[in-house]
Coordinates of C-alpha atoms and ligand atoms in Angstrom, one line a residue:
M1 CA 0.0 0.0 0.0
N2 CA 1.2 3.5 -0.8
E3 CA 2.2 5.1 2.5
N4 CA 0.4 8.3 1.7
N5 CA -2.9 6.4 1.6
S6 CA -3.0 6.2 5.3
F7 CA -3.4 10.0 5.5
R8 CA -6.9 11.4 5.0
I9 CA -7.2 15.1 4.4
S10 CA -10.7 16.4 4.0
E11 CA -9.8 18.4 0.8
E12 CA -8.7 15.1 -0.8
K13 CA -11.2 13.2 -2.9
R14 CA -12.9 10.6 -0.8
R15 CA -12.2 7.1 -1.7
V16 CA -14.9 4.6 -2.7
L17 CA -14.4 0.9 -3.1
L18 CA -16.5 -0.5 -6.0
I19 CA -16.9 -4.3 -5.8
E20 CA -18.1 -5.2 -9.2
D21 CA -17.1 -7.9 -11.7
D22 CA -18.9 -6.6 -14.8
I23 CA -16.6 -4.3 -16.8
I24 CA -19.5 -2.3 -18.3
C25 CA -21.0 -1.6 -14.9
Q26 CA -17.6 -0.6 -13.6
E27 CA -17.1 1.9 -16.4
M28 CA -20.6 3.3 -16.0
M29 CA -20.2 3.8 -12.3
K30 CA -16.7 5.5 -12.8
A31 CA -18.3 7.8 -15.4
S32 CA -21.0 8.7 -12.9
I33 CA -18.9 9.4 -9.8
G34 CA -15.2 9.4 -10.9
D35 CA -15.1 13.2 -11.0
T36 CA -16.1 13.5 -7.4
Y37 CA -14.7 10.3 -5.8
D38 CA -11.5 8.3 -6.1
V39 CA -12.9 5.0 -7.2
I40 CA -10.9 1.8 -6.6
V41 CA -12.2 -1.5 -8.0
A42 CA -12.3 -5.0 -6.8
T43 CA -13.7 -7.6 -9.1
S44 CA -14.3 -10.4 -6.6
G45 CA -15.3 -10.8 -2.9
E46 CA -11.8 -12.2 -2.2
E47 CA -10.0 -9.2 -3.7
A48 CA -12.4 -6.8 -1.9
T49 CA -11.8 -8.4 1.5
G50 CA -8.0 -8.0 1.0
I51 CA -8.4 -4.3 0.0
I52 CA -10.8 -3.6 2.9
R53 CA -8.4 -5.2 5.4
A54 CA -5.4 -3.2 4.2
Q55 CA -7.1 0.1 3.4
H56 CA -10.2 0.5 5.5
D57 CA -9.1 3.6 7.2
T58 CA -8.8 5.4 3.8
L59 CA -12.2 4.3 2.6
S60 CA -15.3 6.5 2.8
M61 CA -17.7 3.9 1.6
I62 CA -18.3 0.6 -0.3
L63 CA -20.5 0.0 -3.4
L64 CA -21.3 -3.7 -3.4
D65 CA -22.7 -5.7 -6.3
L66 CA -24.6 -8.7 -4.9
N67 CA -24.0 -10.9 -7.9
L68 CA -20.3 -11.8 -7.7
P69 CA -18.3 -14.8 -8.7
G70 CA -16.8 -16.8 -5.8
I71 CA -17.8 -15.4 -2.4
K72 CA -21.3 -14.1 -2.7
G73 CA -22.0 -10.4 -2.3
I74 CA -24.2 -11.1 0.6
D75 CA -21.4 -12.9 2.4
V76 CA -19.0 -10.0 1.7
L77 CA -21.6 -7.8 3.4
K78 CA -21.9 -10.1 6.4
S79 CA -18.1 -10.2 6.9
I80 CA -17.8 -6.4 6.7
K81 CA -20.5 -5.8 9.2
S82 CA -19.3 -8.5 11.7
D83 CA -15.8 -7.0 12.0
P84 CA -15.7 -4.2 14.6
E85 CA -12.7 -2.6 12.8
F86 CA -14.7 -1.8 9.6
S87 CA -18.3 -2.4 10.5
H88 CA -18.7 1.4 10.5
L89 CA -18.0 1.6 6.8
P90 CA -21.3 2.4 4.9
V91 CA -22.2 -0.1 2.3
I92 CA -24.6 0.6 -0.6
V93 CA -25.8 -2.5 -2.4
M94 CA -26.3 -2.7 -6.1
T95 CA -28.8 -5.2 -7.4
S96 CA -31.6 -5.9 -9.9
D97 CA -33.2 -8.2 -7.3
N98 CA -35.9 -6.3 -5.4
E99 CA -36.3 -9.3 -3.1
A100 CA -32.8 -9.0 -1.7
E101 CA -33.3 -5.5 -0.3
V102 CA -34.8 -6.5 3.1
E103 CA -32.2 -9.1 3.8
C104 CA -29.4 -6.6 3.0
L105 CA -30.9 -3.9 5.1
T106 CA -31.1 -6.2 8.1
L107 CA -27.5 -7.1 7.5
G108 CA -26.5 -3.5 7.8
A109 CA -26.5 -2.1 4.2
I110 CA -27.4 1.5 4.3
D111 CA -29.0 2.1 0.9
F112 CA -29.6 0.6 -2.6
I113 CA -28.8 1.5 -6.1
P114 CA -31.0 -0.4 -8.5
K115 CA -29.7 -2.1 -11.7
P116 CA -29.9 -1.0 -14.4
Y117 CA -28.4 2.2 -13.0
P118 CA -30.5 5.4 -12.7
A119 CA -29.2 8.7 -14.0
S120 CA -25.7 9.8 -12.8
K121 CA -27.1 12.6 -10.8
V122 CA -29.3 10.3 -8.7
I123 CA -26.3 8.0 -8.0
L124 CA -24.1 10.8 -7.0
A125 CA -26.7 12.4 -4.7
R126 CA -27.3 9.1 -2.9
I127 CA -23.6 8.4 -2.4
L128 CA -22.9 11.9 -1.2
R129 CA -25.7 11.8 1.3
T130 CA -24.5 8.4 2.6
V131 CA -20.9 9.5 3.0
E132 CA -21.9 12.7 4.9
L133 CA -24.3 10.9 7.2
S134 CA -21.7 8.3 8.1
E135 CA -19.0 10.9 8.7
D136 CA -21.3 12.9 11.0
R137 CA -22.0 9.7 12.9
E138 CA -18.3 8.9 13.2
T139 CA -17.5 12.3 14.5
L140 CA -20.2 12.0 17.0
R141 CA -18.9 8.5 18.0
L142 CA -15.4 10.0 18.7
T143 CA -16.6 13.1 20.6
E144 CA -19.1 11.4 22.8
R145 CA -16.6 8.9 24.1
D146 CA -13.6 9.2 26.4
Q147 CA -10.6 8.1 24.4
L148 CA -8.9 6.1 27.2
T149 CA -11.8 4.0 28.5
G150 CA -14.4 4.2 25.7
L151 CA -17.0 5.4 28.2
Y152 CA -19.3 8.4 27.5
N153 CA -17.9 11.7 28.3
K154 CA -19.7 13.9 30.8
D155 CA -21.7 16.0 28.4
F156 CA -23.1 13.1 26.5
F157 CA -23.7 11.2 29.7
F158 CA -25.9 14.0 31.0
R159 CA -27.8 14.0 27.8
Y160 CA -28.4 10.3 27.8
A161 CA -29.3 10.3 31.5
A162 CA -32.0 12.9 30.7
Q163 CA -33.3 10.6 27.9
L164 CA -33.3 7.7 30.3
D165 CA -35.6 9.8 32.6
L166 CA -38.0 10.4 29.8
Y167 CA -38.5 6.7 29.2
H168 CA -38.5 5.7 32.9
K169 CA -40.2 8.6 34.5
D170 CA -41.4 6.8 37.6
A171 CA -38.6 4.3 38.1
P172 CA -36.5 5.1 41.2
T173 CA -33.1 5.9 40.0
D174 CA -29.8 6.4 41.8
A175 CA -27.0 8.9 41.0
I176 CA -23.7 7.5 41.9
V177 CA -20.2 8.9 41.8
F178 CA -17.1 6.8 42.4
D179 CA -13.4 7.4 42.3
V180 CA -10.1 6.0 43.3
N181 CA -8.6 6.8 46.7
H182 CA -5.4 8.7 46.3
F183 CA -5.1 8.0 42.6
H184 CA -2.1 10.3 42.2
T185 CA -0.1 8.1 44.5
I186 CA -0.7 5.1 42.2
N187 CA 0.4 7.2 39.2
D188 CA 3.5 8.4 41.2
R189 CA 4.4 4.9 42.4
Y190 CA 3.7 2.7 39.4
G191 CA 3.7 5.1 36.5
K192 CA 1.0 6.6 34.3
A193 CA 0.6 3.4 32.2
A194 CA -0.3 1.4 35.3
G195 CA -2.7 4.2 36.3
N196 CA -4.4 4.1 32.9
E197 CA -4.6 0.4 33.0
I198 CA -6.5 0.6 36.3
L199 CA -8.9 3.2 34.9
K200 CA -9.6 0.9 31.9
R201 CA -10.3 -2.0 34.2
I202 CA -12.7 0.0 36.3
A203 CA -14.5 1.1 33.1
D204 CA -14.7 -2.5 32.0
N205 CA -16.2 -3.5 35.3
A206 CA -18.7 -0.7 35.1
I207 CA -19.7 -1.6 31.5
A208 CA -20.2 -5.2 32.5
Y209 CA -22.5 -4.0 35.3
V210 CA -24.7 -1.7 33.3
S211 CA -25.0 -4.1 30.4
E212 CA -26.4 -6.6 32.9
A213 CA -28.4 -4.3 35.2
G214 CA -29.2 -1.4 32.9
G215 CA -28.2 2.3 33.3
I216 CA -25.3 4.3 31.9
V217 CA -21.8 5.2 33.0
C218 CA -19.2 7.8 32.2
R219 CA -15.8 9.0 33.2
S220 CA -16.2 12.5 34.3
G221 CA -12.7 13.4 35.3
A222 CA -9.3 11.9 35.8
D223 CA -10.3 9.1 38.1
T224 CA -13.9 9.9 38.7
F225 CA -16.8 8.0 37.2
M226 CA -20.6 8.6 37.3
L227 CA -23.2 5.9 37.1
Y228 CA -26.9 6.5 36.7
C229 CA -28.9 3.3 37.3
R230 CA -32.1 1.8 38.6
H231 CA -32.2 1.9 42.4
I232 CA -30.5 -1.0 44.2
D233 CA -30.0 -1.8 47.9
D234 CA -26.6 -3.4 48.2
Y235 CA -24.0 -0.8 47.4
E236 CA -21.2 -2.7 49.1
A237 CA -21.7 -5.4 46.6
L238 CA -21.7 -2.9 43.7
L239 CA -18.5 -1.4 45.0
A240 CA -16.9 -4.8 45.3
R241 CA -17.9 -5.5 41.7
L242 CA -16.4 -2.3 40.4
S243 CA -13.2 -2.9 42.4
A244 CA -12.7 -6.4 41.1
N245 CA -9.4 -7.3 39.5
L246 CA -7.6 -3.9 40.1
D247 CA -4.4 -5.1 41.7
V248 CA -1.4 -3.3 40.4
E249 CA 0.7 -5.7 38.3
G250 CA 3.4 -7.4 40.3
S251 CA 2.7 -5.6 43.6
G252 CA 1.1 -8.7 45.1
E253 CA -1.5 -6.7 47.0
N254 CA -4.6 -4.8 46.1
H255 CA -3.7 -1.2 46.7
V256 CA -6.5 0.2 44.7
R257 CA -9.6 1.2 46.7
L258 CA -12.6 2.9 45.3
R259 CA -15.0 5.1 47.3
M260 CA -18.5 5.9 46.3
G261 CA -21.1 8.5 46.9
V262 CA -24.8 7.7 46.3
Y263 CA -27.7 10.0 45.9
L264 CA -30.5 7.5 46.5
D265 CA -33.7 7.7 44.5
A266 CA -32.6 11.0 43.0
D267 CA -35.2 13.7 42.8
K268 CA -35.9 14.0 39.1
S269 CA -37.3 17.5 39.4
I270 CA -33.9 18.9 39.9
D271 CA -31.3 19.4 37.3
I272 CA -29.4 16.2 36.4
E273 CA -26.0 17.8 37.0
R274 CA -27.1 18.9 40.4
R275 CA -28.2 15.3 41.2
F276 CA -24.6 14.3 40.6
D277 CA -23.2 17.2 42.6
R278 CA -25.1 15.7 45.5
A279 CA -23.7 12.2 44.8
K280 CA -20.2 13.9 44.7
M281 CA -20.9 15.6 48.1
A282 CA -21.8 12.2 49.5
A283 CA -18.6 10.7 48.0
D284 CA -16.5 13.3 49.8
T285 CA -17.8 12.1 53.1
A286 CA -16.5 8.7 52.3
R287 CA -12.9 9.7 51.5
D288 CA -10.4 7.6 53.2
H289 CA -12.9 5.7 55.3
L290 CA -11.7 2.2 54.8
T291 CA -14.5 0.8 56.8
A292 CA -17.2 2.9 55.2
P293 CA -16.3 3.5 51.6
V294 CA -19.8 4.4 50.6
G295 CA -21.4 7.7 51.5
F296 CA -25.0 8.7 51.1
F297 CA -26.5 12.1 50.4
D298 CA -28.6 12.9 53.5
H299 CA -30.5 15.6 55.3
S300 CA -27.5 17.3 56.8
M301 CA -25.9 17.6 53.4
R302 CA -29.1 19.0 52.1
E303 CA -28.8 21.7 54.8
A304 CA -25.2 22.3 54.0
E305 CA -26.3 22.7 50.4
I306 CA -29.0 25.2 51.3
L307 CA -26.4 27.2 53.3
E308 CA -24.0 27.2 50.4
E309 CA -26.8 28.5 48.1
Q310 CA -27.6 31.2 50.5
L311 CA -24.0 32.3 50.9
I312 CA -23.6 32.5 47.1
D313 CA -26.9 34.5 46.7
D314 CA -25.8 36.9 49.5
F315 CA -22.3 37.4 48.2
S316 CA -22.8 40.5 46.0
T317 CA -24.8 42.3 48.7
A318 CA -22.2 41.4 51.3
I319 CA -19.4 43.0 49.2
R320 CA -21.5 46.1 48.5
E321 CA -22.5 46.5 52.1
K322 CA -19.0 45.7 53.4
Q323 CA -20.2 42.8 55.5
F324 CA -16.8 41.1 55.1
V325 CA -14.5 42.3 57.8
I326 CA -10.9 41.9 58.3
Y327 CA -9.2 40.6 61.4
Y328 CA -5.5 40.9 62.0
Q329 CA -3.3 38.4 63.8
P330 CA 0.2 39.6 64.8
K331 CA 3.4 37.8 63.9
F332 CA 6.4 38.1 66.2
N333 CA 10.0 37.8 65.3
V334 CA 11.5 35.5 68.1
K335 CA 15.2 35.5 67.0
N336 CA 16.3 37.7 69.8
D337 CA 15.7 37.4 73.5
K338 CA 12.7 39.7 73.3
P339 CA 10.2 38.9 70.6
Y340 CA 9.1 41.9 68.6
L341 CA 6.1 42.6 66.4
T342 CA 7.2 42.2 62.8
S343 CA 4.0 41.9 60.8
A344 CA 0.4 40.6 60.8
E345 CA -1.9 38.4 58.8
A346 CA -5.2 39.7 57.4
L347 CA -7.9 37.1 57.9
V348 CA -11.4 37.6 56.6
R349 CA -14.7 37.0 58.4
W350 CA -18.3 37.5 57.2
K351 CA -20.5 39.5 59.5
H352 CA -23.7 38.1 58.0
P353 CA -26.9 40.0 59.0
K354 CA -28.9 36.8 59.5
L355 CA -26.3 34.1 60.2
G356 CA -24.0 36.1 62.5
M357 CA -20.2 35.7 62.2
V358 CA -19.3 33.2 59.6
S359 CA -15.8 31.7 59.6
P360 CA -13.7 31.6 56.4
G361 CA -13.5 27.8 56.8
T362 CA -17.2 27.8 55.7
F363 CA -17.1 30.2 52.7
I364 CA -13.6 30.2 51.4
P365 CA -13.6 26.7 50.0
L366 CA -17.0 27.4 48.5
F367 CA -15.9 30.6 46.8
E368 CA -12.8 28.8 45.6
K369 CA -15.0 26.3 43.8
N370 CA -17.2 28.8 42.0
G371 CA -14.6 31.6 41.4
L372 CA -16.1 34.2 43.6
I373 CA -12.9 34.1 45.7
Q374 CA -11.3 36.4 43.2
K375 CA -13.7 39.2 44.0
L376 CA -13.5 38.5 47.7
D377 CA -9.7 38.5 47.8
Y378 CA -9.5 41.7 45.8
Y379 CA -11.8 43.3 48.4
V380 CA -9.7 42.0 51.3
W381 CA -6.4 43.2 49.7
S382 CA -7.9 46.6 49.1
E383 CA -9.3 47.0 52.5
T384 CA -6.1 45.8 54.1
A385 CA -4.1 48.4 52.0
C386 CA -6.5 51.1 53.4
H387 CA -5.9 50.0 56.9
I388 CA -2.1 50.0 56.4
K389 CA -2.3 53.4 55.0
D390 CA -4.5 54.6 57.8
W391 CA -2.1 53.3 60.5
K392 CA 0.8 55.1 58.8
E393 CA -1.0 58.4 58.6
R394 CA -2.9 58.3 61.9
L395 CA -0.7 56.3 64.2
G396 CA 2.7 56.8 62.5
V397 CA 3.1 53.0 62.4
S398 CA 4.4 51.1 59.4
L399 CA 3.6 47.5 59.8
P400 CA 3.7 45.1 56.9
V401 CA 0.7 42.8 56.6
S402 CA 0.3 39.5 54.8
V403 CA -2.8 38.7 52.7
N404 CA -3.9 35.3 51.5
V405 CA -3.7 34.7 47.8
S406 CA -5.8 31.9 46.6
R407 CA -4.7 29.4 43.9
I408 CA -7.4 30.7 41.6
D409 CA -6.0 34.3 41.8
L410 CA -2.8 33.1 40.4
Y411 CA -4.4 32.3 37.0
D412 CA -5.7 35.9 36.8
P413 CA -3.7 37.6 34.0
D414 CA -4.2 41.0 35.7
L415 CA -3.0 39.9 39.1
T416 CA 0.3 41.8 39.1
E417 CA -1.5 44.9 37.7
K418 CA -4.1 44.6 40.5
F419 CA -1.5 44.5 43.3
L420 CA 0.4 47.4 41.8
Q421 CA -2.8 49.4 41.6
I422 CA -3.7 48.5 45.2
A423 CA -0.3 49.6 46.4
K424 CA -0.4 52.8 44.4
T425 CA -3.9 53.8 45.6
G426 CA -2.9 53.2 49.2
G427 CA 0.4 55.1 48.7
L428 CA 2.2 51.9 49.8
D429 CA 5.5 50.4 49.1
P430 CA 5.2 46.8 47.7
Q431 CA 7.2 45.8 50.8
D432 CA 4.2 46.7 52.9
L433 CA 2.3 43.7 51.5
L434 CA 3.3 40.1 52.0
L435 CA 1.6 37.6 49.9
E436 CA 0.7 34.2 51.4
I437 CA 0.4 31.6 48.7
T438 CA -0.5 28.1 49.7
E439 CA 2.0 25.4 48.8
S440 CA -0.6 23.3 46.9
A441 CA -1.0 26.2 44.5
Y442 CA 2.5 25.5 43.2
T443 CA 1.9 21.9 42.3
E444 CA -0.4 22.6 39.3
K445 CA 0.6 24.3 36.1
T446 CA 3.9 24.9 37.9
D447 CA 5.7 27.0 35.3
Q448 CA 2.9 29.5 34.8
I449 CA 2.5 29.9 38.6
I450 CA 6.2 30.3 39.2
T451 CA 6.4 33.0 36.5
T452 CA 3.5 34.9 38.0
V453 CA 5.1 34.7 41.5
K454 CA 8.5 35.7 40.1
N455 CA 6.9 38.8 38.5
L456 CA 5.3 39.8 41.8
R457 CA 8.5 39.4 43.6
D458 CA 10.5 41.4 41.1
L459 CA 8.0 44.2 41.7
G460 CA 9.0 44.1 45.4
F461 CA 6.1 42.1 46.9
R462 CA 7.4 39.5 49.4
I463 CA 6.1 36.0 49.1
E464 CA 5.4 33.6 51.9
M465 CA 4.7 30.0 51.1
D466 CA 1.7 29.1 53.3
D467 CA 0.8 25.6 54.6
F468 CA 4.3 24.4 53.8
G469 CA 4.5 20.6 54.1
S470 CA 0.9 20.0 53.2
G471 CA 1.4 19.9 49.4
Y472 CA 3.6 17.8 47.2
S473 CA 6.2 20.2 46.0
S474 CA 9.4 18.4 45.2
L475 CA 12.7 19.5 46.7
S476 CA 14.2 20.5 43.4
M477 CA 11.1 22.7 42.8
L478 CA 11.5 24.3 46.2
S479 CA 15.1 25.3 45.4
T480 CA 14.0 27.2 42.3
M481 CA 10.9 28.7 43.9
P482 CA 10.8 32.4 44.4
I483 CA 9.9 32.8 48.1
D484 CA 10.9 34.9 51.1
A485 CA 9.5 32.7 53.9
L486 CA 8.1 29.3 54.6
K487 CA 5.1 29.1 56.8
L488 CA 4.8 25.6 58.3
D489 CA 1.4 23.9 58.0
I490 CA -0.5 24.3 61.2
Q491 CA -0.8 20.4 61.3
F492 CA 2.9 20.0 62.1
I493 CA 2.5 22.0 65.3
R494 CA -0.7 20.3 66.2
S495 CA 0.6 16.7 65.7
A496 CA 4.0 17.4 67.3
F497 CA 2.5 18.4 70.6
K498 CA -0.6 16.1 70.6
G499 CA -0.6 13.2 73.0
Q500 CA 2.9 11.8 73.1
K501 CA 5.1 14.7 72.1
D502 CA 7.2 14.0 69.0
T503 CA 8.8 17.1 67.5
R504 CA 11.2 15.3 65.2
L505 CA 9.2 16.0 62.0
L506 CA 8.7 19.6 63.0
E507 CA 12.5 19.9 63.5
A508 CA 13.2 18.3 60.2
M509 CA 10.8 20.8 58.5
I510 CA 12.6 23.7 60.1
G511 CA 15.9 22.2 59.1
L512 CA 14.7 21.9 55.5
A513 CA 13.6 25.6 55.5
K514 CA 17.0 26.6 56.8
S515 CA 18.7 24.7 54.0
F516 CA 16.9 26.9 51.5
E517 CA 18.1 29.9 53.5
V518 CA 14.6 31.3 54.1
P519 CA 13.1 32.2 57.4
T520 CA 10.5 29.9 59.0
I521 CA 7.1 31.0 60.3
A522 CA 5.1 28.8 62.7
E523 CA 1.4 29.5 63.1
G524 CA -1.1 28.0 65.5
V525 CA 1.3 28.4 68.4
E526 CA -0.8 28.3 71.6
T527 CA 1.3 27.3 74.6
D528 CA 4.5 28.2 76.4
E529 CA 5.8 24.8 75.7
Q530 CA 5.2 25.1 71.9
Y531 CA 6.8 28.5 71.9
S532 CA 9.9 27.5 73.7
Y533 CA 10.5 24.4 71.6
L534 CA 10.0 26.3 68.3
K535 CA 12.3 29.0 69.4
A536 CA 14.9 26.4 70.4
M537 CA 14.6 24.7 67.1
G538 CA 15.5 27.9 65.3
C539 CA 12.0 29.0 64.1
D540 CA 12.2 32.7 63.2
I541 CA 8.7 34.0 63.4
I542 CA 5.7 32.9 65.5
Q543 CA 2.0 33.6 65.1
G544 CA -0.7 32.1 67.2
Y545 CA -3.0 32.5 70.2
Y546 CA 0.1 32.4 72.4
F547 CA 0.6 36.1 71.3
S548 CA -2.9 37.0 70.2
R549 CA -6.0 35.7 68.5
P550 CA -6.9 37.5 65.2
L551 CA -8.4 40.8 66.3
P552 CA -10.9 43.2 64.7
V553 CA -9.3 46.3 63.3
D554 CA -10.1 48.7 66.2
E555 CA -8.8 46.2 68.8
F556 CA -5.7 45.5 66.7
E557 CA -5.0 49.2 66.5
K558 CA -5.0 49.4 70.3
Y559 CA -2.8 46.3 70.4
I560 CA -0.1 47.8 68.2
V561 CA -0.2 51.2 69.9
L562 CA 0.3 49.4 73.2
K563 CA 3.1 47.2 71.8
L564 CA 5.0 50.2 70.4
K565 CA 4.4 52.6 73.3
S566 CA 6.3 50.6 75.9
E567 CA 9.6 48.9 75.1
D568 CA 8.9 46.4 77.8
D569 CA 5.6 45.4 76.5
L570 CA 7.3 44.2 73.4
C571 CA 8.4 41.1 75.1
L572 CA 5.2 40.3 76.9
P573 CA 2.8 38.2 75.0
L574 CA -0.8 39.5 75.4
K575 CA -2.7 36.6 76.9
N576 CA -6.3 36.3 75.9
Ligands
C2E601 P1 -4.6 30.0 57.0 O1 -4.1 31.0 56.0 O2 -3.7 28.8 57.2 O3 -4.8 30.8 58.4 C1 -4.5 30.3 59.6 C2 -5.7 30.0 60.4 O4 -5.3 29.5 61.7 C3 -6.6 31.1 60.7 O5 -7.9 30.6 60.6 C4 -6.3 31.5 62.1 O6 -7.3 32.2 62.7 C5 -6.0 30.2 62.7 N1 -5.1 30.3 63.9 C6 -4.1 31.2 64.1 N2 -3.5 31.0 65.3 C7 -4.1 29.9 65.8 C8 -3.9 29.2 67.1 O7 -3.1 29.5 67.9 N3 -4.7 28.1 67.3 C9 -5.7 27.8 66.4 N4 -6.5 26.7 66.7 N5 -5.9 28.4 65.2 C10 -5.1 29.5 64.9 P2 -9.1 31.3 60.0 O8 -9.0 32.8 60.2 O9 -10.4 30.6 60.4 O10 -8.8 31.1 58.4 C11 -8.9 29.8 57.9 C12 -8.4 29.8 56.5 O11 -9.2 30.5 55.6 C13 -7.0 30.4 56.4 O12 -6.0 29.5 56.7 C14 -7.0 30.7 54.9 O13 -6.6 29.6 54.2 C15 -8.4 31.1 54.6 N6 -8.6 32.5 54.6 C16 -8.8 33.4 55.6 N7 -8.9 34.7 55.1 C17 -8.7 34.6 53.8 C18 -8.7 35.5 52.7 O14 -8.9 36.8 52.8 N8 -8.5 35.0 51.4 C19 -8.3 33.7 51.2 N9 -8.1 33.3 49.9 N10 -8.3 32.8 52.2 C20 -8.5 33.2 53.4
CA602 CA1 -2.5 32.2 55.6
CA603 CA1 -1.6 28.2 56.9

């Protein structure tokens, strides 16, 4: 075969295989369609089969004469339609025998051209229509499926799920989401190919299930699957079935565990995507629970959902009416004998008119999910800049403050511009603003993020890596990272002093920070003991209830005035 034949460019003439032994018929057909199509001829079933096998991906359609020497035309049709590799090729049958039509149609022929041939125009129009139809179908087949697993993709899944509802209005139906626990660690440990293999096996298990029990399934994200099926009772059994045969090759044990969220007897009056959001919510309650890997959507989640809806609805008003307020928590440099106030962290709270004080733990993750965080953060940064300016002017105090920068902010192409503008409006120096960026922000789209952070740093803003130790940044990445301080994840302090004290990990983290020659910050420091240990281990800056809780701006003002008025006060932690 000519190598170029394997390429198919849409501008090229489409290729038609004409299976016809009669020379006159061959010539007539070529005369009719040869200007539009590249016609190749096979004069027997045997020859045709060889050509199809070798060149099927260059063929647009097949014209088949039923009356052939050797293998019968009808058997050629059967063999084309039974082979999954070329069964999608459209076949038009040519015959003078009206009786054969029905049989050929049931065998998968798409159309007929009667013999003797009709006018050229008619033949051409039929072939054109057939080719177009089948190409549309092929495009659809490719776009509606996930390439790796062959399952539907999410969009088509939702469409077909809605169709399923139409046909089974009253049947109780469950929306199920399942995924692989810690899939990234499987990829890390065994490689991407092994990860893909596992996803394929899960897909195969799911297909086997729906082909038996009904329903549809799709892969909706990297390792996340969705299943929409008739209500069942035994989810443990379903999970076991989906998890069958997933051992990583050669590891000898089954490392791969699935977890599942179920929205039982889903309410069909709500949007199909929303039903799966609920299943996802339920799945999140099952994370890491070895003993209870299946979570169910329940009343309390419904309440959480209602609260989330309310918070989203109220957001714009809250910004307009300045319901978001900023608290400040001091950070102390503890390198010398006497700790001194070196900066503060701005932490947002929502003074909600109906709900009272709402903590950021409730709304930050929600706003990170739906993008509102960008507006909120911008508001917090601007307000903070106003406060810094006010302290300078009114109190004669210049105190740098750190603000939290969310991962999503880092994708904003105008981010550096925004910070410059905020600093300019407040008459601030970039040094007055410290930017806390959580470690996990660096692990996705690393290059882009590092470039953004470098730009900010070049402009004079100082960068603190927040929650250090909670993400997955590699050591080599850390050494190239543009940062001015590492802020240990609060969990290290918690676990080091919980129950049986074990500060080895904490010490190792501080040592690691030292090797990068950047100062370490510990937050969440509450007790004398924690304070003394951290100081002894070489921690540079300390933040926590030990010095002060986060304070509303008026109280924080009094606090700094007090700190700065008396030299002696500087070394006395303000106990709450
Ligand atoms: P974070 O940035 O890690 O902030 C530290 C959290 O630890 C704060 O919780 C702080 O109040 C708390 N904390 C400080 N010292 C102690 C202590 O001694 N003991 C205990 N138990 N906790 C202490 P908070 O204010 O509830 O904020 C939670 C998280 O919300 C923050 O974690 C941050 O990720 C996020 N957040 C807060 N404000 C903003 C903001 O304006 N923008 C963004 N994007 N995120 C924010
Ligand atoms: Ca922070
Ligand atoms: Ca933190």
